[in-house]
Amino acid sequence: MSDATAVPSGEAGTLHPPAISLREAWPWTLFGGALLLLTYLVGFGEGAALHEWVHDGRHLLGFPCH
Ligand SMILES: [Zn+2]
């Protein structure tokens, strides 16, 4: 008696990756992107990148600053 094989009987011949719909995946894509951005800002940017990002956002919204 072995429980090592997790393939259900009847689906043994159809080995394919589980279908992930875009509707289910996009929050994780967003989460992953935000996590990467946060990692970059905290780990490599050291605040300067965050400042530049906010600054760029200010320009994008049409605020004159310099
Ligand atoms: Zn500016």
Coordinates of C-alpha atoms and ligand atoms in Angstrom, one line a residue:
M1 CA 0.0 0.0 0.0
S2 CA 1.7 3.2 -1.2
D3 CA 0.2 6.7 -1.2
A4 CA 3.1 8.1 -3.3
T5 CA 1.2 8.3 -6.5
A6 CA -1.2 11.2 -6.4
V7 CA -2.6 10.6 -9.9
P8 CA -6.3 9.8 -9.7
S9 CA -7.3 6.7 -11.6
G10 CA -9.0 7.6 -14.8
E11 CA -6.9 10.7 -15.4
A12 CA -3.6 8.9 -15.6
G13 CA -3.3 9.4 -19.4
T14 CA -4.1 13.1 -19.4
L15 CA -1.2 14.9 -17.7
H16 CA -1.6 18.5 -18.3
P17 CA -0.9 21.6 -16.1
P18 CA -4.0 22.9 -14.2
A19 CA -5.8 25.5 -16.2
I20 CA -5.4 28.9 -14.5
S21 CA -7.9 31.4 -15.8
L22 CA -6.9 35.1 -16.1
R23 CA -9.8 35.9 -13.8
E24 CA -8.2 33.9 -11.0
A25 CA -4.6 34.8 -11.7
W26 CA -4.7 38.6 -12.0
P27 CA -4.9 39.4 -8.3
W28 CA -1.8 37.3 -7.7
T29 CA 0.0 39.0 -10.6
L30 CA -0.9 42.3 -9.0
F31 CA 0.3 41.1 -5.6
G32 CA 3.5 39.7 -7.1
G33 CA 4.2 43.0 -8.9
A34 CA 3.5 45.0 -5.8
L35 CA 5.8 42.8 -3.8
L36 CA 8.6 43.1 -6.3
L37 CA 8.2 46.9 -6.4
L38 CA 8.2 47.0 -2.6
T39 CA 11.3 44.8 -2.5
Y40 CA 13.0 47.1 -5.1
L41 CA 12.1 50.3 -3.2
V42 CA 13.1 49.0 0.2
G43 CA 16.1 46.9 -0.8
F44 CA 17.7 48.8 -3.6
G45 CA 16.1 52.2 -3.9
E46 CA 16.6 53.2 -0.2
G47 CA 14.0 55.9 -0.4
A48 CA 15.3 57.7 -3.4
A49 CA 13.4 55.5 -5.9
L50 CA 10.2 56.1 -3.9
H51 CA 10.8 59.8 -4.0
E52 CA 11.4 59.7 -7.7
W53 CA 8.3 57.6 -8.2
V54 CA 6.1 60.1 -6.3
H55 CA 7.8 63.0 -8.1
D56 CA 7.1 61.3 -11.5
G57 CA 3.5 60.8 -10.4
R58 CA 3.3 64.5 -9.5
H59 CA 4.4 65.4 -13.0
L60 CA 2.0 62.9 -14.5
L61 CA -0.9 64.6 -12.8
G62 CA 0.3 68.0 -14.0
F63 CA 1.5 69.5 -10.8
P64 CA 4.3 72.1 -11.4
C65 CA 7.2 71.6 -9.0
H66 CA 10.3 72.9 -10.7
Ligands
ZN1 ZN 9.5 67.8 -10.8

